[in-house]
Structures are given as structure tokens and as C-alpha cells.
XYZ file of N, CA and C in Angstrom:
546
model
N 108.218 19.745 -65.580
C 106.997 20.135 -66.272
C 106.345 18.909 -66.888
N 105.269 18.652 -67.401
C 104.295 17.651 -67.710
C 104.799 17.055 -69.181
N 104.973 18.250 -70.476
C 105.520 17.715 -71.378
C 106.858 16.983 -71.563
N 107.784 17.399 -69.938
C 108.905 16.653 -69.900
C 108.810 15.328 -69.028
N 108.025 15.566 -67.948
C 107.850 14.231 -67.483
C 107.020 12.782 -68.212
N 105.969 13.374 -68.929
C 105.924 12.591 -70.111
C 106.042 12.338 -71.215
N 106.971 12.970 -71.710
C 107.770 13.497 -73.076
C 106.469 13.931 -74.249
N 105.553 14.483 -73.578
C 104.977 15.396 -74.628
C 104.962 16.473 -75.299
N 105.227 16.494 -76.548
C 105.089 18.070 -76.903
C 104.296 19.292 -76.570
N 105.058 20.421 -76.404
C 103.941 21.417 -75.999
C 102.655 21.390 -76.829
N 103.376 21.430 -77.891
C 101.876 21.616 -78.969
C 101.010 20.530 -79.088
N 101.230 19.635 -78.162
C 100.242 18.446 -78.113
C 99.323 18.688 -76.725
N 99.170 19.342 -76.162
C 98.826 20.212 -74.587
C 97.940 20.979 -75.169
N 96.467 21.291 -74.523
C 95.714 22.182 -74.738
C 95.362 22.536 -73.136
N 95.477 23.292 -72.927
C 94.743 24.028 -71.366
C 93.782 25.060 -71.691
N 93.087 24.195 -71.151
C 91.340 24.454 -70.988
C 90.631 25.422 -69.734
N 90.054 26.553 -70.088
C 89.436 27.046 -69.524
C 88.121 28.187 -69.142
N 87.222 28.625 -68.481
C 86.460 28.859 -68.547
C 87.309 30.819 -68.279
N 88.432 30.933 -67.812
C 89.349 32.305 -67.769
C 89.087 32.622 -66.292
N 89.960 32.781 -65.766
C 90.363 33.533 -65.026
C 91.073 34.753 -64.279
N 90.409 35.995 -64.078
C 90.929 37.321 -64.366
C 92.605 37.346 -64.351
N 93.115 37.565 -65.214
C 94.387 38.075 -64.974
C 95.738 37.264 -65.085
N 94.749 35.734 -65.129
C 95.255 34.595 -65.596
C 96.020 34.040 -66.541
N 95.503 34.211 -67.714
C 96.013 34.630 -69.068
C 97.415 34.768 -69.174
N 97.590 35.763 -69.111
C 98.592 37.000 -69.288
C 100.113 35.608 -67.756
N 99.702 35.816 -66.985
C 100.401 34.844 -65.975
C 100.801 33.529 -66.286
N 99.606 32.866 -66.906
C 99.923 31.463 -67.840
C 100.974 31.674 -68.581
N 100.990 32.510 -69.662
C 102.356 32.378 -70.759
C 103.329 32.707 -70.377
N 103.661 34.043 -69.312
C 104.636 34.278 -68.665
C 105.520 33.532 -68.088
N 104.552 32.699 -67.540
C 105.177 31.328 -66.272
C 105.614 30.107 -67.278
N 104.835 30.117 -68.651
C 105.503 29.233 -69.189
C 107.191 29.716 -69.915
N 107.189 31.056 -70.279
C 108.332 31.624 -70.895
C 108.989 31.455 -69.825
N 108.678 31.573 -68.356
C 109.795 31.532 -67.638
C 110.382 30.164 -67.095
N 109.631 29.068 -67.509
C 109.783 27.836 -66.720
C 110.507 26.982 -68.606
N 110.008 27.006 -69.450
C 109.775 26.543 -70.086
C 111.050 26.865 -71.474
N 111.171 28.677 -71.343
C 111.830 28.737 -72.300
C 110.850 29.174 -74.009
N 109.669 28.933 -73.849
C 108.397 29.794 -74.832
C 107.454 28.861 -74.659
N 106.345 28.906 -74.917
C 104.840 29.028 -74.858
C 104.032 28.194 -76.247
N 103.913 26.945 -75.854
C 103.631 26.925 -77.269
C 102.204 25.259 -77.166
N 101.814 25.647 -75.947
C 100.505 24.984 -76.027
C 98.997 25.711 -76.487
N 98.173 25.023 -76.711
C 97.030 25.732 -77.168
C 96.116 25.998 -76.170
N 95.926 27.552 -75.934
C 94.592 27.895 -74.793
C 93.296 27.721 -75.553
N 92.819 26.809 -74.802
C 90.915 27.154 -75.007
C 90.401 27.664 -74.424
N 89.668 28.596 -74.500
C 88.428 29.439 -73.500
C 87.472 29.030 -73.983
N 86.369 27.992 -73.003
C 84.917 28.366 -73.171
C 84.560 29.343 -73.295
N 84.074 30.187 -73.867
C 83.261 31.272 -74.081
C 82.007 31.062 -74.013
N 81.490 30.183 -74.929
C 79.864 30.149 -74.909
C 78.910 31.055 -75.396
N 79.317 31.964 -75.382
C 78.245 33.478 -75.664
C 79.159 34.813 -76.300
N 78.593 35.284 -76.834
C 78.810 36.259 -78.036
C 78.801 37.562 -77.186
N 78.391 37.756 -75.942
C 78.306 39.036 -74.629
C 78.504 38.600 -73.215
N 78.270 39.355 -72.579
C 78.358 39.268 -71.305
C 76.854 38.918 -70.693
N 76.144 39.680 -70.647
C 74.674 38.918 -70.398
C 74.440 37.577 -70.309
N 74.722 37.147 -72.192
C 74.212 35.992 -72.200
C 75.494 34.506 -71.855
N 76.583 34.902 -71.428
C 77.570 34.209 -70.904
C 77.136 34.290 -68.953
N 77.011 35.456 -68.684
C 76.492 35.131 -67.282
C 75.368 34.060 -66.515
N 75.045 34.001 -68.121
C 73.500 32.956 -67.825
C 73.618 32.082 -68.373
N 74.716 31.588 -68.923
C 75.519 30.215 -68.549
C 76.480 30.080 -67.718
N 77.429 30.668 -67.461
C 77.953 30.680 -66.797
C 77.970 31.726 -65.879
N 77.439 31.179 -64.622
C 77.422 32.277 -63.402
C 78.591 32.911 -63.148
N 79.766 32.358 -62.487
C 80.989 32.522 -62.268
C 81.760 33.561 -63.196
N 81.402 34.001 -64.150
C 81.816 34.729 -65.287
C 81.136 35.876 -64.780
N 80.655 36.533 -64.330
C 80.745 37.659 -63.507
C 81.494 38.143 -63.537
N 83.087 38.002 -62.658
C 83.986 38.187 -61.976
C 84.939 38.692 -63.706
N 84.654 38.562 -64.780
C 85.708 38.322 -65.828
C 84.546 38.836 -67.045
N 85.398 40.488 -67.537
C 83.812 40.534 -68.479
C 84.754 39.843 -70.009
N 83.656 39.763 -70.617
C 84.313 39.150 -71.997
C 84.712 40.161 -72.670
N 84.516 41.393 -73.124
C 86.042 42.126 -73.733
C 86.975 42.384 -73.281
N 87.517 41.760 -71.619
C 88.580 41.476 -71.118
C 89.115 40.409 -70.962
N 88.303 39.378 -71.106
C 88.783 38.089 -72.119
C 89.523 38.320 -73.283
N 88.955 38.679 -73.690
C 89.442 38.992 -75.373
C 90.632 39.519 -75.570
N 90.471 40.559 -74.801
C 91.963 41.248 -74.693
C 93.050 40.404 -74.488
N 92.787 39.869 -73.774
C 93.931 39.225 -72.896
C 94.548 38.068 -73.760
N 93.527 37.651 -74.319
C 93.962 36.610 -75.566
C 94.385 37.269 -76.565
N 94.275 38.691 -77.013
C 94.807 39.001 -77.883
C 96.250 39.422 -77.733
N 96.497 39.623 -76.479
C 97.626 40.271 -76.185
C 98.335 38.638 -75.776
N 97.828 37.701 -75.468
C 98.608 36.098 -75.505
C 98.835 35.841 -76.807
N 98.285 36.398 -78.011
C 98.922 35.812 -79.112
C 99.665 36.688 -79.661
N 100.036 37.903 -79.267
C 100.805 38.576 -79.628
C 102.356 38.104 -78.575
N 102.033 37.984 -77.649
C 103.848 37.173 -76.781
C 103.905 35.768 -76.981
N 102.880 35.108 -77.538
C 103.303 33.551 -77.826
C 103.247 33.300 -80.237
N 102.536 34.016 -80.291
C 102.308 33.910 -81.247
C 101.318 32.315 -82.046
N 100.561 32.071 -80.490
C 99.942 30.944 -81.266
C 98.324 31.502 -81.014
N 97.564 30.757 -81.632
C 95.985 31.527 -81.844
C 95.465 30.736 -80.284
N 94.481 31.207 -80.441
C 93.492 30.676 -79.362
C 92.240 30.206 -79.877
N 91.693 28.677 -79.210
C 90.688 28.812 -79.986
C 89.736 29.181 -78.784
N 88.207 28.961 -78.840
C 86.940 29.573 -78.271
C 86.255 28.614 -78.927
N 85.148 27.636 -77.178
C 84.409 26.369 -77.361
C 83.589 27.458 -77.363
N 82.462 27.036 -77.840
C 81.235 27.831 -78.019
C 80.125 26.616 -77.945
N 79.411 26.114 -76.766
C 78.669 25.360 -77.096
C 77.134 25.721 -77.052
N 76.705 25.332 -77.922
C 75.602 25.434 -78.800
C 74.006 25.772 -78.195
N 73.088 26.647 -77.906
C 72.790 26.578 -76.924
C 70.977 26.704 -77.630
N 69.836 26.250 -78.058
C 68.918 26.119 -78.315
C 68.185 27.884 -77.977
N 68.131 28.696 -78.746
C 67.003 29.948 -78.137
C 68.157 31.113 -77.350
N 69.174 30.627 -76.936
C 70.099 31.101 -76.135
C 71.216 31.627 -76.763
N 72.238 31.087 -77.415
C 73.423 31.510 -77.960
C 73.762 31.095 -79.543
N 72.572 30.990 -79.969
C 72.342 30.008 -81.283
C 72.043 30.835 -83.172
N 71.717 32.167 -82.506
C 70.931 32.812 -83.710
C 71.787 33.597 -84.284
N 72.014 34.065 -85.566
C 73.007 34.989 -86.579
C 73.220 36.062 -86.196
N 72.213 36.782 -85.369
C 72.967 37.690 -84.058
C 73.869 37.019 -83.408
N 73.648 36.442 -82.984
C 74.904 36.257 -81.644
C 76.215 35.629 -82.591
N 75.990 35.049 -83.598
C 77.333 34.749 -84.642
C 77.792 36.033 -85.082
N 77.089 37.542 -85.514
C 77.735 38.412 -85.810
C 78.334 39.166 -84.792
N 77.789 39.043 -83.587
C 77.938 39.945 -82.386
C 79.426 38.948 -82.171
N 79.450 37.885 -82.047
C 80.785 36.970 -81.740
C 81.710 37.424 -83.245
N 81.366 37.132 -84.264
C 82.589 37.868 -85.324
C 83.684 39.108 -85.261
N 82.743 39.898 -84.487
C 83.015 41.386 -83.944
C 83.697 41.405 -82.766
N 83.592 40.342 -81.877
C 84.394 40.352 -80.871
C 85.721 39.934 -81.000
N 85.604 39.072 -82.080
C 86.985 38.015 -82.477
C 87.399 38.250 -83.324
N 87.260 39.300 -84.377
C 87.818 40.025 -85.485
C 89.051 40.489 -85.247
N 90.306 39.872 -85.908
C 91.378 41.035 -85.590
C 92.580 40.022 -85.156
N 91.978 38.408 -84.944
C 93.411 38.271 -84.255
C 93.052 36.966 -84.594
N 94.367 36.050 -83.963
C 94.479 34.483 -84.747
C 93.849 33.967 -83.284
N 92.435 33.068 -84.257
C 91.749 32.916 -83.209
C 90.993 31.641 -83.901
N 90.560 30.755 -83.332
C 89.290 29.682 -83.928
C 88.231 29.603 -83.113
N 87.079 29.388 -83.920
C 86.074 28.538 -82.878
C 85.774 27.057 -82.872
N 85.365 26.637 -81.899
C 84.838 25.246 -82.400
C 83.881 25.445 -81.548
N 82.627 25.062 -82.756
C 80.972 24.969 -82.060
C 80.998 23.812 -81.738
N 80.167 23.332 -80.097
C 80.092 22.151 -79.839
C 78.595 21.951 -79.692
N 78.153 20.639 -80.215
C 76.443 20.410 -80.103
C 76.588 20.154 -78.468
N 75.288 20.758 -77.726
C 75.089 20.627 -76.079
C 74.521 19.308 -76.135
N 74.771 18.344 -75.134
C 75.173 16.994 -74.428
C 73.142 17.126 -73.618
N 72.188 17.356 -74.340
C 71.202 17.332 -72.861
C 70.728 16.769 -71.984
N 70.902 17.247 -70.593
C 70.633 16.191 -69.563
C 69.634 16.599 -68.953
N 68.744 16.086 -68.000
C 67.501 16.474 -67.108
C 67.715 17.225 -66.450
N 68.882 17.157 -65.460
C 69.129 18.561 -64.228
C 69.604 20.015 -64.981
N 69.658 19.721 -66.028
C 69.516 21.702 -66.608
C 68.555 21.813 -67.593
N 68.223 23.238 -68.056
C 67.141 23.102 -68.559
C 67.398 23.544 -69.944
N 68.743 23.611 -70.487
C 69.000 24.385 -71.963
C 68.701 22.902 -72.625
N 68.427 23.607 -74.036
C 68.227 22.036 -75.073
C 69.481 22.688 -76.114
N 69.322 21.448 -76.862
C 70.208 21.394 -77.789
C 69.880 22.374 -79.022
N 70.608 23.351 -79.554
C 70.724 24.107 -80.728
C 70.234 22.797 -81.814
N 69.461 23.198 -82.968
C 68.928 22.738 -83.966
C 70.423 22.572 -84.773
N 70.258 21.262 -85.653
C 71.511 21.363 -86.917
C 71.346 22.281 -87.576
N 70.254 23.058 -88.261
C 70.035 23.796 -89.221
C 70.788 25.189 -88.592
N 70.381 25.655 -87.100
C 70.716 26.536 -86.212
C 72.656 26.756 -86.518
N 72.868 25.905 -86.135
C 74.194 25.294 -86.131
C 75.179 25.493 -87.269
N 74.812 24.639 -88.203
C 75.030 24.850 -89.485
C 74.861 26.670 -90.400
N 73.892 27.301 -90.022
C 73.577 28.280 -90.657
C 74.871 29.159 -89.325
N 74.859 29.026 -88.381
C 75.743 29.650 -87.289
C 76.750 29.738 -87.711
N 77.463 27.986 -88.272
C 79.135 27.893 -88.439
C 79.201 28.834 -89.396
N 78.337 29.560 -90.734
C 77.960 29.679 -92.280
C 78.630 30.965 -91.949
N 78.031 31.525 -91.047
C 77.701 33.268 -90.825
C 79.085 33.598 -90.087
N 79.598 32.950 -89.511
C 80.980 33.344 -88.996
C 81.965 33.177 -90.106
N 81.977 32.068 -90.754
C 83.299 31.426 -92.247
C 83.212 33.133 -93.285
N 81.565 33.292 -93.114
C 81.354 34.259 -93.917
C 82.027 36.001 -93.005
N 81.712 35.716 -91.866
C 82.065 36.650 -91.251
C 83.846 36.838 -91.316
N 84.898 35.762 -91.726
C 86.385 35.868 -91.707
C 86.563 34.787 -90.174
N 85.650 34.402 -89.872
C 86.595 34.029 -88.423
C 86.249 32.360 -89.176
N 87.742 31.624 -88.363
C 87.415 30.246 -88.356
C 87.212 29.358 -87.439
N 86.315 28.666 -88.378
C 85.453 27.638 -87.317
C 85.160 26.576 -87.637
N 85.235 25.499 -86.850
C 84.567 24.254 -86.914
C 83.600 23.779 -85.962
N 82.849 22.484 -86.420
C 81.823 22.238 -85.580
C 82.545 20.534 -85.048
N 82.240 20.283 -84.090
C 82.918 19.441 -82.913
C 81.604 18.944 -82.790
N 81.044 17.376 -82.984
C 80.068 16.482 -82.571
C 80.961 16.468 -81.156
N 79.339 16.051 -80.185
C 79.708 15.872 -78.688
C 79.824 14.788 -78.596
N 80.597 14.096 -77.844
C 81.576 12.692 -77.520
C 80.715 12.331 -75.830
N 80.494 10.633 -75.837
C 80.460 10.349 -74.386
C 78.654 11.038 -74.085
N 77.709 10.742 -75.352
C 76.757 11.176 -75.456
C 75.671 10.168 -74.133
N 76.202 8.803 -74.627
C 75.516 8.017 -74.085
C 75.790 7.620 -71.905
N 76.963 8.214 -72.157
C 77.564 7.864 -70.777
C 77.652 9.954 -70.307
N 76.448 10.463 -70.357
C 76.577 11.816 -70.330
C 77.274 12.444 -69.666
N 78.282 12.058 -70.721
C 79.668 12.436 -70.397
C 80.769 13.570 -71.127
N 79.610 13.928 -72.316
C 80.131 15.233 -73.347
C 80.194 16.528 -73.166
N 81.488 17.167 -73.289
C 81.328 18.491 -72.718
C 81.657 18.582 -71.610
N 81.892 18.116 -71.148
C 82.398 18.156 -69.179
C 81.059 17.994 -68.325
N 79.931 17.203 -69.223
C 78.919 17.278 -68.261
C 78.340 16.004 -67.462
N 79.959 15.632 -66.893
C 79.471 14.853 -66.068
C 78.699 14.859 -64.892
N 77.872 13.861 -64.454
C 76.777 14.160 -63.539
C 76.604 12.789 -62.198
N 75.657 13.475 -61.749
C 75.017 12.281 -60.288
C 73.203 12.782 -61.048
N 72.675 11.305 -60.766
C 71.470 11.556 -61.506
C 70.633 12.327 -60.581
N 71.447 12.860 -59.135
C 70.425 13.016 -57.967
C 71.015 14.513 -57.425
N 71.827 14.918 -58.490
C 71.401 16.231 -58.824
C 70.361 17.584 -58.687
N 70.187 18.145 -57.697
C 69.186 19.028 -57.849
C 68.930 19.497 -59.217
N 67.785 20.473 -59.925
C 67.752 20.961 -61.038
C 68.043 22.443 -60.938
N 69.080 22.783 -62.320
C 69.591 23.696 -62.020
C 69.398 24.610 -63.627
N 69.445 25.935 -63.452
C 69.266 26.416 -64.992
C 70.289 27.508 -65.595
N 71.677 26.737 -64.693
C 72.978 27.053 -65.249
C 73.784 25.986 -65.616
N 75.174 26.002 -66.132
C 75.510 25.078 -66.569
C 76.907 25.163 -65.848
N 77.182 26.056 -64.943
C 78.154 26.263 -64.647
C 79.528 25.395 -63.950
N 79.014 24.005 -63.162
C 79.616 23.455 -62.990
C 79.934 22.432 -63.517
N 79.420 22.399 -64.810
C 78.755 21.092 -65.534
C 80.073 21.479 -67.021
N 80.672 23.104 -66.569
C 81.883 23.233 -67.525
C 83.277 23.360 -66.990
């Protein structure tokens, strides 16, 4: 395994992902069974507070609705007992307003869970802009207030647009998803 071939701790391991149906639930298993318990940290992009507005960032999320996300993480921290957190990146007009922070409170209510808001990286070949600080800030406000925890994550590799996984070719068609770009 990876933490033994390079003597890393589990809990120094985060596996990252956008979810994959059924996945979840298979990940911790395979680690209880290979491993002996489970004790790296899952991230799910999430991005969006519904299904709608997650489809229209992420296309591919179709296939996986988000209160079966949820589930599935809730039922991973109930056989591993470690939280999960949820990237949520920041999305200008899109995933940004005290609706979609209460509509996300409500989804994530109930279980050991974090968020970390990330400011969006903007590049020319998509067409979302960056969430306002004030946006942002009043966002992180309404969730702390809502019980869930959260932090906000400045985007890294701004200049080499390279934050967020959005690495690119400048010759890129233009596109008004972000889907491969997570």
C-alpha cells in the first residue's frame, strides 16, 4: 500500500474526489480489508448545494445524485469514524448566495463533516467568474452560523493557472463547464 511503501501515515493521505456511484462505501471496505481500518481523509468536490446546480458544473455528476452522495458519506463516517470534508468552490451568480449556504447546511446537517470554500482560479476557456470576497465571506458566516464547519482555502498556483485542478492548454476550446478542469 502507498502509506507503507512510503512510510506515510494514513492520516496524512487525503483521496480526492468528484464520487463515484457506489464507490464510497467500496473505498473503506477495501481499505478495512487491505489495511486493517480506514483512516485517511475523503474529499468530495461537491460544489453545489443541489443537484441542478452541481450538474452545471459538473456534467458527469448526472450519473451520482447528491443526496446519495451524502448518504454514502454518512454511512463512511459511521464504519470509519473519520469526517469528510466537501470542496465547495466558489462560484460568482452560481453557487455563491445564502440560499445555496442554507440549502448546503441542510444537506450536511447531522454528521462529522467540513467544508472548505475554495476562491475559483479564472481562466478564459470557461465562463464562471470568481465569487465576490464579501459573497464568500458572508457564505463561510451563514454556514458557522448554520452548525456546519468551515473554512475558506485561498487558491494556490494562481499565476501558473494551476489552482484547483485547473490545469490547462491555452488552445482549449471554450467551454461552460468545469468538468474536466476538476
Amino acid at each position: 500500500s502507498i502509506n507503507e511503501d512510503f512510510q506515510i501515515s494514513q492520516r496524512k493521505i487525503t483521496v480526492s474526489t468528484v464520487a463515484i456511484p457506489k464507490m464510497i462505501n467500496k473505498l473503506s471496505a477495501k481499505s478495512f480489508q487491505i489495511l486493517g481500518n480506514c483512516q485517511f481523509t475523503l474529499a468530495i468536490s461537491l460544489h453545489a448545494s443541489n443537484q441542478k446546480i452541481r450538474e452545471t458544473i459538473i456534467p458527469s455528476a448526472k450519473s451520482y445524485k447528491i443526496e446519495n452522495i451524502i448518504e454514502d458519506c454518512k454511512q463512511y463516517v459511521k464504519d470509519t469514524g473519520r469526517r469528510v470534508s466537501f470542496e465547495y468552490l466558489m462560484l460568482n451568480g452560481v453557487n455563491d448566495k445564502l440560499e445555496h449556504a442554507n440549502e448546503l447546511s441542510n444537506l450536511l446537517r447531522g454528521f462529522q463533516c467540513h467544508v472548505n470554500l475554495i476562491q475559483y482560479n479564472q481562466i478564459d476557456e470557461v465562463e464562471f467568474q470568481r465569487a465576490s470576497l464579501k459573497n464568500l465571506q458572508l457564505f463561510q458566516s451563514q454556514l458557522l452560523n448554520n452548525g456546519i464547519g468551515v473554512t475558506f482555502r485561498k487558491s494556490r498556483g494562481l499565476d501558473k493557472h494551476a489552482a484547483c485542478g485547473q490545469l490547462r492548454q491555452s488552445s482549449k476550446p471554450r467551454s461552460s463547464n468545469i468538468d474536466a478542469k476538476l
